GROMACS .gro file of C-alpha atoms in nm:
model
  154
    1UNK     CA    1   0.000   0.000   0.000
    2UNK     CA    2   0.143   0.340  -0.091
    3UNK     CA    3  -0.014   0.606   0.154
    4UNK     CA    4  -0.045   0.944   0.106
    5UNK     CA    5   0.144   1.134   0.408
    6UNK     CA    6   0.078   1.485   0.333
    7UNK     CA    7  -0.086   1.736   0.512
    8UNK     CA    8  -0.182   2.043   0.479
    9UNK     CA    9  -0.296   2.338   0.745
   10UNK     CA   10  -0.558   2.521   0.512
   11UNK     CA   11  -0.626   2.815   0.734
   12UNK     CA   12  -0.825   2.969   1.037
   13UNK     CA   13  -1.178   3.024   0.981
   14UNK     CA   14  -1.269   3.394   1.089
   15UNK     CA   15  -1.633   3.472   1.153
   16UNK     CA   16  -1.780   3.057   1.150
   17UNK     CA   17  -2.007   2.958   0.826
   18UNK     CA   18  -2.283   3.138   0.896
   19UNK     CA   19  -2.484   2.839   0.799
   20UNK     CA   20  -2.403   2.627   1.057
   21UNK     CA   21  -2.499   2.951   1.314
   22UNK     CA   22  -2.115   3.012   1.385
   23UNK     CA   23  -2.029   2.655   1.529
   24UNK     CA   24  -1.712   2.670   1.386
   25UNK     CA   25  -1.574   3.026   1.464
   26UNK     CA   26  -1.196   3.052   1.520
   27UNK     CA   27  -1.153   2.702   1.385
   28UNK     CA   28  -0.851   2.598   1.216
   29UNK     CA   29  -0.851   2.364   0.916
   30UNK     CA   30  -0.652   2.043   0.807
   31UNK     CA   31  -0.688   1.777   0.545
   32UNK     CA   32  -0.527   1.444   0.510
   33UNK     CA   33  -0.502   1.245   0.231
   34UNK     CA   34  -0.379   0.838   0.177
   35UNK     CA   35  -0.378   0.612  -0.098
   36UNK     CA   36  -0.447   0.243  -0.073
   37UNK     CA   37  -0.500  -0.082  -0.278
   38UNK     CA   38  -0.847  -0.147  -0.096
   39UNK     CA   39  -1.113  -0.123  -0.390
   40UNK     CA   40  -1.351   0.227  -0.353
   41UNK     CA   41  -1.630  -0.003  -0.290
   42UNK     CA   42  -1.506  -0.146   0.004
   43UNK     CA   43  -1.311   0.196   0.171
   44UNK     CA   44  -1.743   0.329   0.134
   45UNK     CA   45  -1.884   0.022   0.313
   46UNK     CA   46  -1.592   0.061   0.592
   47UNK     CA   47  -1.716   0.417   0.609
   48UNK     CA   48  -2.099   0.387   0.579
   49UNK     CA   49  -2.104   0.067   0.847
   50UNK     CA   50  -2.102   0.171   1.217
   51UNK     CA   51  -2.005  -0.187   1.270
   52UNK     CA   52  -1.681  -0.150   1.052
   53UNK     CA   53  -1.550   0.152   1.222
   54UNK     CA   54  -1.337  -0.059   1.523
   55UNK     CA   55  -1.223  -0.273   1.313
   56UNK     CA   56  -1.014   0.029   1.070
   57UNK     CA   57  -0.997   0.318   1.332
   58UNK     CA   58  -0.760   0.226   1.649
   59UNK     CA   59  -0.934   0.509   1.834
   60UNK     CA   60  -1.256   0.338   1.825
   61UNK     CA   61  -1.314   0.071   2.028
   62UNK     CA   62  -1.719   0.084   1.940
   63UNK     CA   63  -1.969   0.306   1.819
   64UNK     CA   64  -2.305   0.332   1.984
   65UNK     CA   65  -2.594   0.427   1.773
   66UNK     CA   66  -2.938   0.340   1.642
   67UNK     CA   67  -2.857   0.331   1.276
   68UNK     CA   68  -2.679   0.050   1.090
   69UNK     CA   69  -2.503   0.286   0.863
   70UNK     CA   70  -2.419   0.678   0.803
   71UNK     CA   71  -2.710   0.907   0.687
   72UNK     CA   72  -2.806   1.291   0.775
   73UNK     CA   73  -2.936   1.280   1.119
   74UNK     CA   74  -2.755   0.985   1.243
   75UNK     CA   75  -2.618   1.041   1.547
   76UNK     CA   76  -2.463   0.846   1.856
   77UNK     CA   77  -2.190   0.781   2.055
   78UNK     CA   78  -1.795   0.672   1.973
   79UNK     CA   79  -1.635   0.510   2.295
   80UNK     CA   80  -1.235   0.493   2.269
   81UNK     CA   81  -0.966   0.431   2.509
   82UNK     CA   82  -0.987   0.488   2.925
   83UNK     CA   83  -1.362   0.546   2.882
   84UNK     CA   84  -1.391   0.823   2.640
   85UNK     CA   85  -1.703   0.879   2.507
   86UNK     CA   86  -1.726   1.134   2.222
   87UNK     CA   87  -2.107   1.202   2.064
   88UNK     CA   88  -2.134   1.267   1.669
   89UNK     CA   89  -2.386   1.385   1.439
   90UNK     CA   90  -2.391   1.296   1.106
   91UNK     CA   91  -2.458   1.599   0.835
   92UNK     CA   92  -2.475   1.507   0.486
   93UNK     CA   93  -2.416   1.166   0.303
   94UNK     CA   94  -2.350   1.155  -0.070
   95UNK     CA   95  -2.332   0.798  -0.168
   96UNK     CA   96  -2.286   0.895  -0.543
   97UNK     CA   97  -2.003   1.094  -0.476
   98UNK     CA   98  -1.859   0.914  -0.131
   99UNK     CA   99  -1.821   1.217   0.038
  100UNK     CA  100  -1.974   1.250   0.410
  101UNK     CA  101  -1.960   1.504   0.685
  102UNK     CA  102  -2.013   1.464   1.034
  103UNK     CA  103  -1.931   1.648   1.381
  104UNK     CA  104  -1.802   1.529   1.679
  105UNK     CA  105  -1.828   1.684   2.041
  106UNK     CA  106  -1.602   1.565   2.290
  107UNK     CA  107  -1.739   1.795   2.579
  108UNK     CA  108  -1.641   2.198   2.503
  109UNK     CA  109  -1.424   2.033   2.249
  110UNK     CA  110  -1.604   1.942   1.932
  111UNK     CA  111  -1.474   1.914   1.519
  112UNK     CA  112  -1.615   1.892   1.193
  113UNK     CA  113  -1.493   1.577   0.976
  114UNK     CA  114  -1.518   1.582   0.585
  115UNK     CA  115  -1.471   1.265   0.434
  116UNK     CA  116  -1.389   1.183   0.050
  117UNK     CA  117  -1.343   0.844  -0.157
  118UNK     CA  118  -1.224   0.853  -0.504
  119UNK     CA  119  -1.098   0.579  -0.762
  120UNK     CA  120  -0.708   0.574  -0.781
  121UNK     CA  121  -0.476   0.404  -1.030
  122UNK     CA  122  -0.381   0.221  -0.728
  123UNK     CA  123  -0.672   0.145  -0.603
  124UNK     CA  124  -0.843   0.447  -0.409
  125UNK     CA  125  -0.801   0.739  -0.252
  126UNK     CA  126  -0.912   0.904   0.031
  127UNK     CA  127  -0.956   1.283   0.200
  128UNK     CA  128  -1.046   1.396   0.536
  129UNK     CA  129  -1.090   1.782   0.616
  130UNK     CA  130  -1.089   1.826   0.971
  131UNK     CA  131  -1.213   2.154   1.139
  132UNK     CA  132  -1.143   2.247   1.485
  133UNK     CA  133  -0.974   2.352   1.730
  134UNK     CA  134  -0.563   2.397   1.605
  135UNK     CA  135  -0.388   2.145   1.927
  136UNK     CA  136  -0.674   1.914   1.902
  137UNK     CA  137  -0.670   1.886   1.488
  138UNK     CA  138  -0.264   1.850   1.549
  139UNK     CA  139  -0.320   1.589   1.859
  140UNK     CA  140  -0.569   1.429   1.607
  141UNK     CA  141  -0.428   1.388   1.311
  142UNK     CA  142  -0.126   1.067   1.406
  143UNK     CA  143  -0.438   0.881   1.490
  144UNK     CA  144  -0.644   0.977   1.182
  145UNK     CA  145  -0.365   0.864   0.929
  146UNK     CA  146  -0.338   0.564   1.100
  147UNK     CA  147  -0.716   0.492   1.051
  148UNK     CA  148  -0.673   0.643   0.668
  149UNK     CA  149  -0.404   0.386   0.618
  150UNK     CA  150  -0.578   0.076   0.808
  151UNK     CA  151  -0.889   0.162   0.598
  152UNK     CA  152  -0.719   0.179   0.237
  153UNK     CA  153  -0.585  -0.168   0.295
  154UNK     CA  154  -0.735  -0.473   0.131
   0.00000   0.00000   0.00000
């Protein structure tokens, strides 16, 4: 598997998106990006299944929730290490274009995730914007390409 190691800092947002009533003000940005055999078809199911997220993301260790797979509105619970409970809500799913969004609150800490699957030459590729907090997006982001990388393989 080749993956995809760079990063970029995109920028601070200034005022929030007005749209989302100024959840995100003073949020800094960061996208990831990793490249993996894994076909496209099976990097969406990982994504779209609650039940596959523990098994690709080390941080999870399960995800409570009423839904069997991502769709606007979803919303539950992701318990990790020690006892941490984080809650999500899920914003948008495209299955057409494999792109979701979803946010995650981890008491006054809380991040938008933007997630992307596209067709590579060698096999697929994958993006995840992350907006938050700066230390928390830079704490983050070991453990995200980790997952990226776990979730790209075959």
């Amino acid at each position: 598997m080749r993956a995809g190691r760079g990063a970029a800092i995109l920028g601070a947002r200034g005022d929030g998106d007005r749209s989302d009533g100024g959840w995100l003000r003073g949020m800094a940005e960061l996208t990831l990006r990793a490249v993996g055999r894994a076909h496209p078809d099976t990097v969406w199911f990982r994504y779209t299944s609650f039940r596959q997220w523990p098994a690709w993301s080390p941080q999870i260790v399960r995800v409570e929730t009423r839904d069997e797979r991502i769709g606007p509105g979803a919303r539950g619970t992701i318990r990790s290490f020690l006892g941490v409970r984080a809650a999500f809500l899920v914003e948008s799913v495209d299955d057409e274009r494999r792109t979701w969004t979803w946010r995650v609150r981890l008491g006054p800490l809380r991040m938008r995730l933007t997630h992307e699957v596209r067709p590579h030459r060698d096999g697929t590729e994958t993006r995840l914007g992350m907006q938050g907090p700066a230390p928390v997006l830079a704490a983050y982001a070991p453990l995200a390409r980790l997952a990226l990388r776990r979730l790209l393989t075959p």
